């Protein structure tokens, strides 16, 4: 079983048993670092940015102590960091890296390249809303901006999920049927700096769940090759991109297979979506990430009050698990998509994706309500979720819903008083 | 009446400007026209295609982009005829016209079509004579304008002027180009061109997932540059006077293509891949290089 130096040195043996069964208190960032450590990554190109920095600090600390063998290099920007990550992977290394928000956007063009090279790196993004205005708190605009890059996108709700999804992501990304990089997203503060018990599997178990990466055609001086070739004939470009699309679709099946094995090894069950009190629910909230925990709580409370409410949590965003989402939502009376992001001129990013899955379904929900909530880390209260359920019922009778922003009276008061300070009005 | 003209050439030969000269001349003549180039990485020698559409009615909006069924094709570089990636004759309408710039007589050029009018002129020779350059834009545009039978010299002259001034050609150079255009315009005669027909219906296929070893955009087969002979678009061919050569090796270092090697202590040029830039000629300290006009494609 688990016996890493860090824990065995710090804790007496009696307590070790309990930490195996009940886990150990750690932040989402530390859980991410643990996943990289357990996956025995070879190479970690890095660049610091809040709220991701702790991941790199922990990893470099372990490397300094000799507990981890990886090579960690600080690059001069996220653009260089991602370039190093992709090329390191092409050379055959298992690569881990992490960033946030502006950093992700700064390296953005390389995301398309890494996916195009078919380099299966894992990039952890610690969500933080994008400037301007500047904030450190999370929403999913940074993460979701990568939705067309070719990366597999996975979103964690808990610190345990952070660790587990990274291990699963390596399995899926490195599978020859997929061979695409992944982003595992965790919300800044609400996961990155939140501590909760996390079970760390033993390195032996992880080794057999996740064998060493066997790159298909690694860069070698002895076998020269050209990667990321220019294709000056348009049909070639279409062909390669479409094949990338088809490979990304394979990730649904490959992820499910990996989840079955994961459960056999580690006794935790995952799927591309998670249903919470959903099967018999008439009204459904669609959410993702750490705020889904708040959604679940609200569902539980409303259930006790007699409302037929359930929640669908999206765990895999790309490929978009169309079938699973459709099956979960068809036949429901109404669905509300709570987008923790904002697309100016449109509403939320996930809303049209959910609608597109349901449009051709015979028994589709009568109403699909677009909701924007939690942007820039704005909290969501149980009452706001209750309001969403009331809106679903209202529109079920008639009317065409426009995107609604979840915003409370106390918040508007606060904004007004801050405006008085800031602009004197 | 519709002219669908397609120009094939290599980067630096002026094919794009030729298509613009034709387009602008036809526009000034009162026709509705559209011109459009397409090229890959911008470098001399890379294949370039350009198109000009001419109609006496406003071009329908659905007309845009690549011309699959031209009734007039102009090939600025004879070596392109045998390039399978360029395939310059593809889609040429039966009864259409094909112009080839070549130093060879027409009966020495292999063309697999006997249902088209073939016109051959040595535009490089004329360009060297009148402009002292190997750029063909003006001559090729003039030939194209004449072949259509739609464009008078006044419109062509104005078209040439506007296009060349736009790319910074002026003064004596502009005059020389107009003379070059005039000579070319007078050398060829209009041909009657069939109206373009739609080609055979194209079959649509379903693309399914293929194993990743085939679908990573990379080149793993080594040594395949050997099949691509980049020397075939050379205009000037360097030669070495071995009696004068001191075997200093400077040309070996300067050749940007790396195609000069010391063989038995003598510099030797791999003509399959020498692109004719003449840097060797310029750099040799004892002027052991000479060059001749390439008349036969390599
Ligand atoms: S630079 Fe001139 S002298 Fe020197 S090796 Fe080449 S040809 Fe001979
Ligand atoms: S002309 Fe001379 S320098 Fe240029 S490619 Fe040929 S051999 Fe090399």
XYZ file of C-alpha atoms and ligand atoms in Angstrom:
739
model
C 0.000 0.000 0.000
C 0.858 3.641 -0.054
C 4.215 4.371 1.473
C 5.725 7.588 0.278
C 8.489 9.190 2.224
C 6.570 12.328 2.957
C 3.735 10.641 4.749
C 5.711 7.846 6.345
C 8.188 10.329 7.773
C 5.623 12.680 9.150
C 3.132 10.277 10.599
C 3.321 7.449 13.073
C 2.315 4.103 11.667
C -1.036 3.883 13.438
C -2.243 7.058 11.780
C -0.952 5.946 8.411
C -3.654 3.320 8.230
C -6.296 5.934 8.735
C -4.803 8.165 6.064
C -5.035 5.275 3.609
C -8.662 4.662 4.337
C -9.821 8.197 4.886
C -7.246 10.055 2.860
C -5.158 12.998 3.837
C -6.134 16.638 3.999
C -4.779 18.417 0.951
C -5.623 21.239 -1.417
C -6.690 20.669 -5.013
C -3.299 21.978 -6.058
C -1.482 19.434 -3.913
C -3.802 16.725 -5.235
C -2.791 17.746 -8.764
C 0.868 17.565 -7.792
C 0.285 14.129 -6.273
C -1.241 12.931 -9.518
C 1.825 14.078 -11.466
C 4.048 12.369 -8.923
C 2.106 9.116 -9.034
C 1.999 9.182 -12.836
C 5.811 9.389 -12.658
C 5.960 12.142 -15.209
C 9.314 12.723 -16.868
C 9.153 16.404 -17.630
C 7.482 19.448 -16.081
C 7.961 22.717 -17.951
C 6.593 25.443 -15.705
C 5.777 29.101 -15.303
C 4.157 30.527 -12.173
C 0.740 32.159 -12.031
C -1.793 32.505 -9.226
C -3.658 30.299 -8.294
C -1.641 27.519 -9.963
C 1.791 28.230 -8.447
C 1.421 25.870 -5.486
C 1.354 22.873 -7.860
C 4.774 23.740 -9.229
C 6.148 24.633 -5.800
C 5.122 21.282 -4.370
C 6.521 19.374 -7.336
C 9.837 21.214 -7.251
C 10.050 20.588 -3.517
C 9.582 16.861 -4.014
C 12.143 16.844 -6.810
C 14.602 18.695 -4.565
C 14.040 16.119 -1.825
C 14.686 13.344 -4.325
C 11.205 11.938 -3.893
C 10.385 12.518 -7.520
C 12.603 11.982 -10.511
C 11.067 14.372 -13.041
C 12.944 17.177 -14.735
C 11.336 20.526 -13.874
C 12.287 23.577 -15.938
C 11.057 27.124 -15.468
C 10.514 28.692 -18.885
C 10.268 32.371 -19.749
C 6.519 32.390 -20.473
C 3.519 30.128 -20.859
C 4.048 30.197 -24.599
C 7.514 28.696 -24.186
C 6.233 26.437 -21.439
C 3.595 24.902 -23.685
C 6.009 24.645 -26.605
C 8.432 22.774 -24.352
C 5.602 20.577 -23.105
C 4.489 19.579 -26.593
C 7.960 18.987 -27.960
C 8.994 17.097 -24.821
C 6.043 14.804 -25.382
C 7.020 14.303 -29.029
C 10.436 13.227 -27.823
C 8.697 10.519 -25.822
C 8.453 12.015 -22.334
C 5.359 11.884 -20.160
C 4.741 15.590 -19.652
C 2.844 17.469 -16.969
C 2.330 21.187 -16.785
C -0.073 23.652 -15.226
C -1.296 27.181 -15.712
C -4.242 29.533 -15.175
C -6.275 32.152 -16.942
C -4.027 34.766 -18.571
C -1.219 32.231 -18.727
C -3.395 29.803 -20.635
C -4.380 32.558 -23.046
C -0.781 33.694 -23.454
C 0.223 30.224 -24.589
C -2.992 29.703 -26.497
C -1.748 29.170 -30.051
C 0.465 26.355 -28.820
C -2.603 24.455 -27.608
C -3.711 23.959 -31.200
C -0.198 22.894 -32.114
C 0.188 20.393 -29.291
C -3.125 18.783 -30.179
C -2.215 18.895 -33.871
C 1.095 17.195 -33.138
C -0.928 14.542 -31.307
C 1.260 15.037 -28.243
C -0.620 13.613 -25.208
C 0.495 16.022 -22.485
C -1.618 16.753 -19.428
C -2.159 20.406 -18.695
C -3.809 21.334 -15.426
C -5.661 24.609 -15.623
C -6.588 26.250 -12.371
C -9.542 28.337 -13.436
C -9.375 32.035 -12.824
C -11.591 34.569 -14.550
C -9.955 36.401 -17.424
C -9.023 40.107 -17.238
C -10.204 42.838 -17.572
C -11.326 43.592 -14.930
C -8.681 41.687 -13.037
C -9.610 39.091 -10.472
C -8.029 35.994 -8.988
C -11.309 34.163 -8.500
C -12.605 31.517 -10.833
C -15.012 31.033 -13.658
C -14.739 28.847 -16.714
C -14.046 31.317 -19.498
C -10.341 30.445 -19.522
C -10.960 26.701 -19.590
C -13.814 26.770 -22.093
C -11.914 29.000 -24.503
C -9.865 25.882 -25.281
C -12.896 23.918 -26.405
C -11.944 23.792 -30.085
C -8.220 23.193 -29.661
C -8.399 19.397 -29.839
C -7.574 18.906 -26.143
C -9.692 16.478 -24.135
C -11.340 18.607 -21.449
C -12.155 17.290 -17.999
C -13.503 19.267 -15.066
C -13.107 18.295 -11.410
C -15.575 19.005 -8.616
C -13.563 17.796 -5.625
C -9.898 17.562 -4.687
C -10.133 13.781 -4.990
C -11.473 14.199 -8.506
C -8.515 16.399 -9.357
C -6.118 13.593 -8.550
C -8.214 10.876 -10.141
C -9.023 12.774 -13.328
C -5.356 13.486 -13.984
C -4.550 9.767 -13.777
C -7.534 8.992 -16.008
C -6.523 11.755 -18.397
C -3.098 10.201 -18.946
C -4.765 6.887 -19.714
C -7.133 8.428 -22.229
C -4.682 10.842 -23.818
C -1.976 8.249 -24.356
C -4.365 5.661 -25.771
C -3.576 5.139 -29.462
C -7.245 5.462 -30.343
C -7.138 9.006 -28.988
C -3.565 10.333 -28.809
C -4.594 13.839 -27.875
C -3.587 16.047 -24.945
C -5.925 16.770 -22.031
C -6.704 19.714 -19.832
C -7.898 18.870 -16.349
C -9.593 21.907 -14.895
C -9.977 22.760 -11.234
C -11.508 25.947 -9.923
C -9.205 28.468 -8.330
C -9.688 28.859 -4.546
C -12.772 26.615 -4.422
C -10.534 23.660 -5.252
C -7.004 24.945 -5.660
C -6.752 26.257 -2.082
C -9.527 24.199 -0.523
C -8.362 21.312 1.622
C -10.355 18.141 1.955
C -9.408 14.487 2.430
C -7.831 12.964 -0.651
C -6.857 9.334 -0.991
C -3.539 8.858 -2.722
C -3.216 5.427 -4.302
C 0.025 3.497 -4.059
C 2.605 3.972 -6.764
C 2.515 0.241 -7.563
C -1.210 0.331 -8.230
C -0.869 3.450 -10.343
C 1.944 1.817 -12.298
C -0.237 -1.093 -13.268
C -3.242 1.143 -14.006
C -1.107 3.570 -15.968
C 1.905 1.862 -17.577
C 4.813 3.913 -18.891
C 4.034 6.051 -21.909
C 5.006 4.322 -25.132
C 5.193 7.128 -27.695
C 4.241 5.967 -31.197
C 6.997 7.770 -33.100
C 9.339 9.554 -30.685
C 11.828 12.065 -31.992
C 15.201 10.383 -32.179
C 18.428 11.466 -33.831
C 18.618 7.972 -35.305
C 15.131 8.153 -36.843
C 14.665 11.654 -38.183
C 11.150 12.854 -38.843
C 9.268 16.067 -39.435
C 6.534 16.795 -36.916
C 3.723 19.261 -37.435
C 4.374 19.269 -41.161
C 3.045 22.106 -43.277
C 0.337 20.750 -45.555
C -0.031 23.095 -48.463
C -2.779 21.021 -50.051
C -6.142 21.892 -48.483
C -7.550 18.325 -48.577
C -4.653 17.173 -46.383
C -5.490 19.791 -43.772
C -9.164 18.794 -43.772
C -8.196 15.148 -43.555
C -5.867 15.528 -40.583
C -8.240 17.807 -38.696
C -11.199 15.512 -39.280
C -9.177 12.518 -38.125
C -8.335 14.499 -35.011
C -12.040 15.105 -34.501
C -12.808 11.393 -34.913
C -10.019 10.467 -32.492
C -11.374 12.934 -29.967
C -14.795 11.268 -30.221
C -13.100 7.971 -29.334
C -12.179 9.508 -25.995
C -15.723 8.969 -24.655
C -15.457 5.211 -25.026
C -11.823 5.088 -23.940
C -12.611 7.186 -20.858
C -15.477 4.858 -19.892
C -13.228 1.812 -20.271
C -10.556 3.483 -18.186
C -13.181 4.355 -15.549
C -14.173 0.688 -15.247
C -10.580 -0.285 -14.658
C -10.050 2.654 -12.338
C -12.929 1.460 -10.196
C -11.471 -2.042 -10.049
C -8.165 -0.630 -8.859
C -9.189 2.242 -6.638
C -12.881 1.664 -5.813
C -14.025 5.044 -7.066
C -16.545 5.272 -9.894
C -16.482 7.955 -12.586
C -18.268 8.574 -15.847
C -18.339 11.335 -18.458
C -21.293 12.883 -16.646
C -22.515 12.511 -13.082
C -26.176 12.260 -12.246
C -27.338 13.527 -8.886
C -30.913 12.636 -7.904
C -31.570 12.793 -11.591
C -33.307 9.639 -12.743
C -36.765 10.503 -11.404
C -36.348 14.275 -11.481
C -38.633 16.477 -13.590
C -36.537 19.631 -13.346
C -32.827 19.452 -13.962
C -29.910 21.768 -13.268
C -26.874 21.344 -15.503
C -23.653 22.462 -13.823
C -19.959 21.730 -13.815
C -17.014 22.085 -11.481
C -16.801 22.911 -7.805
C -20.019 24.927 -7.781
C -21.903 21.734 -8.661
C -21.419 20.843 -4.978
C -23.584 23.853 -4.100
C -26.084 22.777 -6.762
C -26.272 19.309 -5.192
C -26.909 20.768 -1.795
C -29.743 22.898 -3.173
C -31.223 19.867 -4.952
C -31.159 17.900 -1.721
C -32.900 20.668 0.179
C -35.544 21.147 -2.508
C -36.121 17.407 -2.704
C -36.882 17.422 1.007
C -39.349 20.203 0.318
C -41.045 18.036 -2.285
C -39.681 19.530 -5.529
C -38.783 16.997 -8.203
C -35.320 18.398 -8.936
C -32.082 16.722 -10.017
C -28.640 17.732 -11.222
C -26.515 16.731 -14.157
C -22.834 17.451 -13.695
C -20.666 17.620 -16.783
C -17.297 16.032 -16.151
C -16.104 15.629 -19.729
C -16.534 18.763 -21.852
C -14.528 17.639 -24.882
C -15.359 15.458 -26.529
C -18.852 16.598 -25.659
C -20.547 13.415 -24.443
C -23.611 13.976 -26.595
C -25.249 10.602 -26.021
C -24.827 10.628 -22.260
C -26.158 14.159 -22.005
C -29.081 13.411 -24.263
C -30.017 10.247 -22.393
C -29.819 12.084 -19.087
C -32.031 14.956 -20.206
C -34.596 13.554 -22.624
C -38.056 13.253 -21.172
C -37.424 15.895 -18.507
C -39.938 18.720 -18.138
C -37.389 21.518 -17.980
C -33.641 21.965 -17.871
C -31.631 24.954 -16.647
C -28.035 25.274 -17.812
C -26.031 27.238 -15.267
C -23.056 28.557 -17.188
C -20.211 29.707 -14.955
C -18.857 31.758 -17.817
C -20.088 34.593 -19.965
C -20.046 34.878 -23.734
C -20.761 38.524 -24.586
C -23.329 38.721 -27.334
C -24.555 35.197 -26.725
C -25.060 34.274 -23.065
C -23.349 31.163 -21.788
C -21.048 28.796 -23.642
C -22.546 25.477 -22.601
C -26.178 26.446 -23.183
C -26.142 26.071 -26.987
C -24.178 22.838 -26.653
C -26.856 21.327 -24.409
C -29.621 22.593 -26.709
C -27.926 21.089 -29.774
C -27.908 17.669 -28.167
C -31.638 17.829 -27.463
C -32.974 19.544 -30.555
C -33.573 16.404 -32.614
C -34.993 14.425 -29.713
C -38.742 13.679 -29.804
C -39.413 13.966 -26.073
C -37.133 16.904 -25.444
C -37.654 19.143 -22.430
C -40.263 21.828 -23.010
C -37.920 24.517 -21.752
C -34.162 24.858 -21.625
C -33.318 27.874 -19.527
C -30.055 29.781 -20.011
C -28.555 30.924 -16.708
C -25.290 32.702 -15.975
C -23.981 32.280 -12.458
C -20.760 32.332 -10.518
C -18.869 34.485 -13.000
C -15.602 35.801 -11.554
C -16.067 33.620 -8.495
C -19.353 35.256 -7.478
C -20.899 32.928 -4.956
C -24.103 31.074 -5.709
C -26.549 30.668 -2.861
C -29.202 28.017 -2.389
C -31.798 30.739 -2.900
C -30.425 31.588 -6.321
C -30.778 27.964 -7.356
C -34.278 27.911 -5.958
C -34.983 30.967 -8.130
C -33.740 29.037 -11.181
C -36.178 26.221 -10.473
C -39.013 28.742 -10.137
C -38.048 30.278 -13.480
C -38.140 26.858 -15.132
C -41.685 26.419 -13.875
C -42.683 29.886 -15.035
C -41.368 29.387 -18.582
C -42.910 25.944 -18.777
C -46.263 27.693 -18.992
C -45.127 30.035 -21.733
C -42.599 32.588 -22.867
C -39.174 32.557 -24.430
C -36.367 32.676 -21.882
C -33.406 35.020 -22.322
C -30.161 34.435 -20.427
C -30.621 35.357 -16.751
C -27.846 36.448 -14.443
C -27.861 35.130 -10.905
C -27.346 38.205 -8.781
C -28.604 39.009 -5.317
C -29.905 42.143 -3.681
C -27.084 42.177 -1.120
C -24.592 41.947 -3.973
C -26.153 44.810 -5.876
C -26.039 46.885 -2.685
C -22.370 46.060 -2.287
C -21.624 46.907 -5.915
C -23.412 50.236 -5.556
C -21.491 51.188 -2.464
C -18.210 50.240 -4.114
C -19.162 52.283 -7.184
C -19.674 55.251 -4.893
C -16.121 54.826 -3.644
C -14.651 54.122 -7.065
C -16.371 56.646 -9.285
C -18.086 58.855 -6.768
C -21.617 58.197 -8.055
C -19.432 34.598 -72.884
C -17.109 33.572 -70.124
C -13.346 33.359 -69.930
C -12.016 31.125 -67.207
C -8.269 31.652 -67.295
C -5.889 29.773 -65.042
C -2.221 30.703 -64.739
C 0.410 28.270 -63.500
C 3.889 29.356 -62.587
C 6.472 29.487 -59.878
C 6.920 32.065 -57.153
C 8.828 35.028 -58.560
C 7.758 34.564 -62.176
C 4.931 37.069 -61.915
C 1.944 34.815 -62.403
C -0.181 36.685 -59.879
C 0.534 40.022 -61.537
C -0.179 38.465 -64.951
C -3.629 37.382 -63.758
C -4.208 40.894 -62.396
C -3.112 42.525 -65.624
C -5.585 40.349 -67.511
C -8.277 41.054 -64.914
C -7.743 44.802 -64.899
C -7.450 45.072 -68.687
C -10.760 43.234 -69.087
C -12.294 45.416 -66.381
C -11.133 48.563 -68.176
C -12.526 47.111 -71.387
C -15.927 47.047 -69.659
C -16.235 43.399 -68.705
C -17.020 41.990 -65.289
C -13.923 40.344 -63.922
C -12.458 38.742 -60.851
C -8.848 37.693 -60.233
C -7.395 35.614 -57.440
C -4.048 33.954 -56.637
C -3.293 30.976 -54.443
C 0.113 30.016 -53.130
C 1.766 28.140 -50.344
C 4.860 29.229 -48.476
C 6.077 32.387 -50.175
C 9.345 31.550 -51.776
C 10.802 31.709 -55.207
C 10.231 28.554 -57.182
C 7.188 27.261 -55.317
C 4.220 26.511 -57.573
C 1.718 29.360 -57.766
C -1.725 29.376 -59.354
C -3.748 32.433 -60.267
C -7.156 32.811 -61.853
C -9.040 35.388 -63.876
C -12.731 35.235 -64.656
C -14.139 37.492 -67.360
C -17.806 37.867 -68.236
C -19.908 40.326 -70.180
C -22.551 39.959 -67.503
C -22.087 40.651 -63.821
C -20.386 37.602 -62.394
C -22.854 35.553 -60.406
C -22.132 35.669 -56.720
C -21.528 31.958 -56.642
C -18.347 32.432 -58.641
C -15.308 32.467 -56.420
C -12.056 30.704 -55.817
C -10.460 27.880 -57.713
C -11.321 27.384 -61.400
C -11.697 23.663 -62.070
C -12.849 23.966 -65.678
C -10.770 26.646 -67.407
C -11.030 27.329 -71.108
C -7.669 29.095 -71.112
C -4.537 27.932 -69.337
C -1.256 29.793 -69.230
C 1.821 27.937 -68.049
C 4.724 30.209 -67.176
C 7.166 27.397 -66.625
C 7.239 24.384 -68.877
C 8.712 22.178 -66.140
C 5.344 22.366 -64.359
C 3.724 20.270 -67.104
C 5.267 17.118 -65.690
C 4.698 18.014 -62.021
C 2.008 15.640 -60.736
C 1.255 17.889 -57.757
C 0.522 20.846 -60.018
C -1.146 18.994 -62.884
C -1.634 22.238 -64.800
C -3.815 20.818 -67.577
C -6.460 19.416 -65.251
C -9.994 20.351 -66.238
C -9.019 22.200 -69.422
C -12.136 22.347 -71.611
C -12.088 20.507 -74.879
C -11.502 23.138 -77.558
C -9.808 25.425 -75.044
C -6.395 26.996 -75.368
C -3.091 26.281 -73.675
C -0.234 28.725 -73.685
C 3.217 27.487 -72.677
C 6.252 29.618 -72.075
C 9.137 27.572 -73.398
C 12.301 27.877 -75.374
C 11.379 24.710 -77.255
C 9.306 24.572 -80.417
C 5.710 23.425 -79.890
C 6.241 19.979 -81.443
C 9.010 19.222 -78.952
C 6.730 19.672 -75.947
C 4.833 16.613 -74.832
C 1.191 17.397 -74.207
C -1.274 14.598 -73.670
C -4.193 16.484 -75.207
C -5.003 16.802 -78.893
C -8.327 18.608 -78.470
C -6.895 21.957 -77.400
C -5.089 24.801 -79.162
C -1.467 24.996 -78.055
C 0.468 28.255 -78.298
C 4.166 28.379 -77.402
C 6.420 31.409 -77.061
C 9.770 31.975 -75.403
C 8.760 34.789 -73.072
C 11.982 34.542 -71.066
C 13.905 35.376 -74.188
C 11.669 38.377 -74.887
C 11.784 39.499 -71.277
C 15.566 39.355 -71.233
C 15.625 41.300 -74.459
C 13.193 44.061 -73.526
C 13.262 44.247 -69.727
C 16.571 42.562 -68.952
C 14.863 40.448 -66.329
C 13.338 36.997 -66.132
C 10.028 38.195 -64.721
C 7.134 37.311 -66.996
C 4.120 39.127 -65.530
C 3.671 41.754 -68.225
C 4.309 39.420 -71.156
C 2.119 36.673 -69.797
C -0.711 39.082 -69.013
C -0.444 40.518 -72.539
C -0.489 37.073 -74.152
C -3.541 36.109 -72.111
C -5.341 39.349 -73.003
C -4.701 38.812 -76.696
C -5.716 35.150 -76.700
C -9.163 36.030 -75.304
C -9.828 38.265 -78.307
C -11.755 40.637 -76.027
C -9.209 43.221 -75.088
C -7.832 46.103 -77.126
C -4.284 47.342 -76.759
C -5.444 50.608 -75.109
C -7.096 48.730 -72.273
C -4.172 46.379 -71.862
C -1.672 49.227 -71.817
C -3.667 50.993 -69.113
C -4.041 47.748 -67.202
C -0.294 47.086 -67.308
C 0.434 50.624 -66.139
C -1.970 50.482 -63.196
C -0.800 47.092 -62.021
C 2.912 47.843 -62.318
C 2.651 51.265 -60.685
C 0.829 49.606 -57.801
C 3.806 47.311 -57.192
C 6.272 50.160 -57.485
C 7.481 49.852 -61.080
C 8.024 53.262 -62.648
C 10.042 55.347 -65.058
C 12.194 53.573 -67.573
C 11.359 50.153 -66.183
C 7.673 50.841 -66.725
C 8.316 51.921 -70.322
C 10.328 48.777 -70.955
C 7.526 46.649 -69.583
C 4.965 48.344 -71.778
C 7.162 47.630 -74.777
C 7.488 44.021 -73.639
C 3.695 43.820 -73.349
C 3.251 45.308 -76.807
C 5.630 42.793 -78.403
C 3.885 39.884 -76.703
C 0.438 41.265 -77.553
C 1.391 41.360 -81.207
C 3.053 37.973 -81.283
C -0.028 35.855 -80.570
C -3.507 35.753 -82.065
C -6.963 35.396 -80.551
C -8.333 31.879 -80.261
C -11.981 30.983 -80.042
C -12.727 29.576 -76.648
C -15.640 27.277 -75.751
C -17.863 28.331 -72.892
C -16.859 26.493 -69.760
C -18.983 23.483 -68.894
C -19.362 21.894 -65.528
C -17.167 18.831 -65.186
C -18.248 15.282 -64.454
C -20.211 15.010 -61.185
C -17.868 14.443 -58.264
C -18.508 11.606 -55.862
C -18.794 12.353 -52.164
C -17.257 9.850 -49.769
C -17.546 9.251 -46.068
C -14.285 9.607 -44.160
C -13.996 7.291 -41.195
C -11.481 6.999 -38.390
C -8.115 5.625 -39.414
C -5.390 4.310 -37.131
C -3.312 7.096 -35.647
C -0.131 5.946 -37.377
C -1.679 7.315 -40.584
C -3.268 10.407 -39.170
C -0.491 12.237 -37.344
C 0.594 15.087 -39.609
C 4.260 14.188 -39.795
C 6.787 12.865 -42.276
C 8.567 9.747 -41.152
C 9.828 8.379 -44.429
C 13.369 9.624 -44.777
C 15.199 10.485 -47.960
C 12.098 11.448 -49.916
C 13.482 14.855 -50.879
C 15.442 12.932 -53.498
C 12.297 12.380 -55.558
C 11.626 16.098 -55.707
C 14.099 17.582 -58.175
C 14.122 21.242 -57.274
C 16.475 22.059 -60.126
C 13.758 21.914 -62.731
C 12.722 25.548 -62.463
C 16.213 26.922 -62.968
C 16.481 29.662 -65.570
C 20.266 30.015 -65.528
C 22.608 27.108 -65.190
C 25.983 27.720 -63.512
C 29.017 26.039 -65.019
C 32.538 25.746 -63.620
C 35.698 26.406 -65.544
C 37.871 23.812 -63.845
C 41.078 25.205 -65.285
C 40.535 28.505 -63.584
C 39.206 27.004 -60.307
C 41.683 27.084 -57.399
C 39.626 24.524 -55.397
C 39.226 26.969 -52.524
C 35.787 25.570 -51.661
C 34.143 28.967 -51.185
C 31.302 28.091 -53.569
C 30.650 24.925 -51.535
C 30.120 27.064 -48.443
C 28.033 29.740 -50.108
C 25.633 27.578 -52.122
C 22.331 27.930 -50.194
C 21.089 24.588 -51.491
C 24.218 22.682 -50.522
C 24.447 21.191 -53.982
C 28.108 21.908 -54.676
C 30.405 19.184 -53.356
C 34.107 18.601 -53.617
C 34.519 15.439 -55.658
C 38.119 14.320 -56.087
C 39.162 17.797 -55.020
C 37.039 19.450 -57.709
C 33.790 21.345 -57.034
C 30.867 19.636 -58.689
C 27.271 20.821 -59.022
C 24.248 18.571 -58.535
C 22.077 19.960 -61.316
C 19.045 17.987 -60.127
C 18.742 20.420 -57.252
C 20.672 23.554 -58.218
C 18.048 26.307 -58.390
C 20.144 28.659 -60.468
C 20.438 31.489 -57.965
C 24.000 32.176 -59.157
C 25.331 32.960 -55.708
C 28.244 30.673 -56.593
C 28.912 32.797 -59.661
C 28.987 35.923 -57.527
C 31.122 34.510 -54.745
C 33.870 32.671 -56.595
C 37.005 34.795 -55.986
C 38.659 33.819 -59.264
C 35.559 34.069 -61.474
C 35.711 30.399 -62.365
C 31.940 30.320 -62.792
C 29.979 31.019 -65.889
C 26.300 30.628 -66.604
C 24.105 29.869 -69.553
C 20.389 30.198 -70.156
C 18.667 26.924 -69.336
C 16.855 25.917 -72.495
C 16.012 22.308 -71.779
C 14.156 21.670 -68.549
C 16.353 19.622 -66.254
S 34.747 29.229 -55.391
Fe 35.547 29.194 -57.458
S 37.699 28.744 -57.160
Fe 36.691 28.221 -55.264
S 36.219 26.069 -55.469
Fe 34.425 27.157 -56.162
S 34.720 27.339 -58.334
Fe 36.679 26.815 -57.505
S 23.330 28.509 -58.729
Fe 25.158 27.970 -57.609
S 24.782 28.703 -55.541
Fe 22.812 28.647 -56.575
S 21.980 26.656 -56.142
Fe 23.072 26.415 -58.049
S 25.069 25.776 -57.453
Fe 24.132 26.548 -55.623
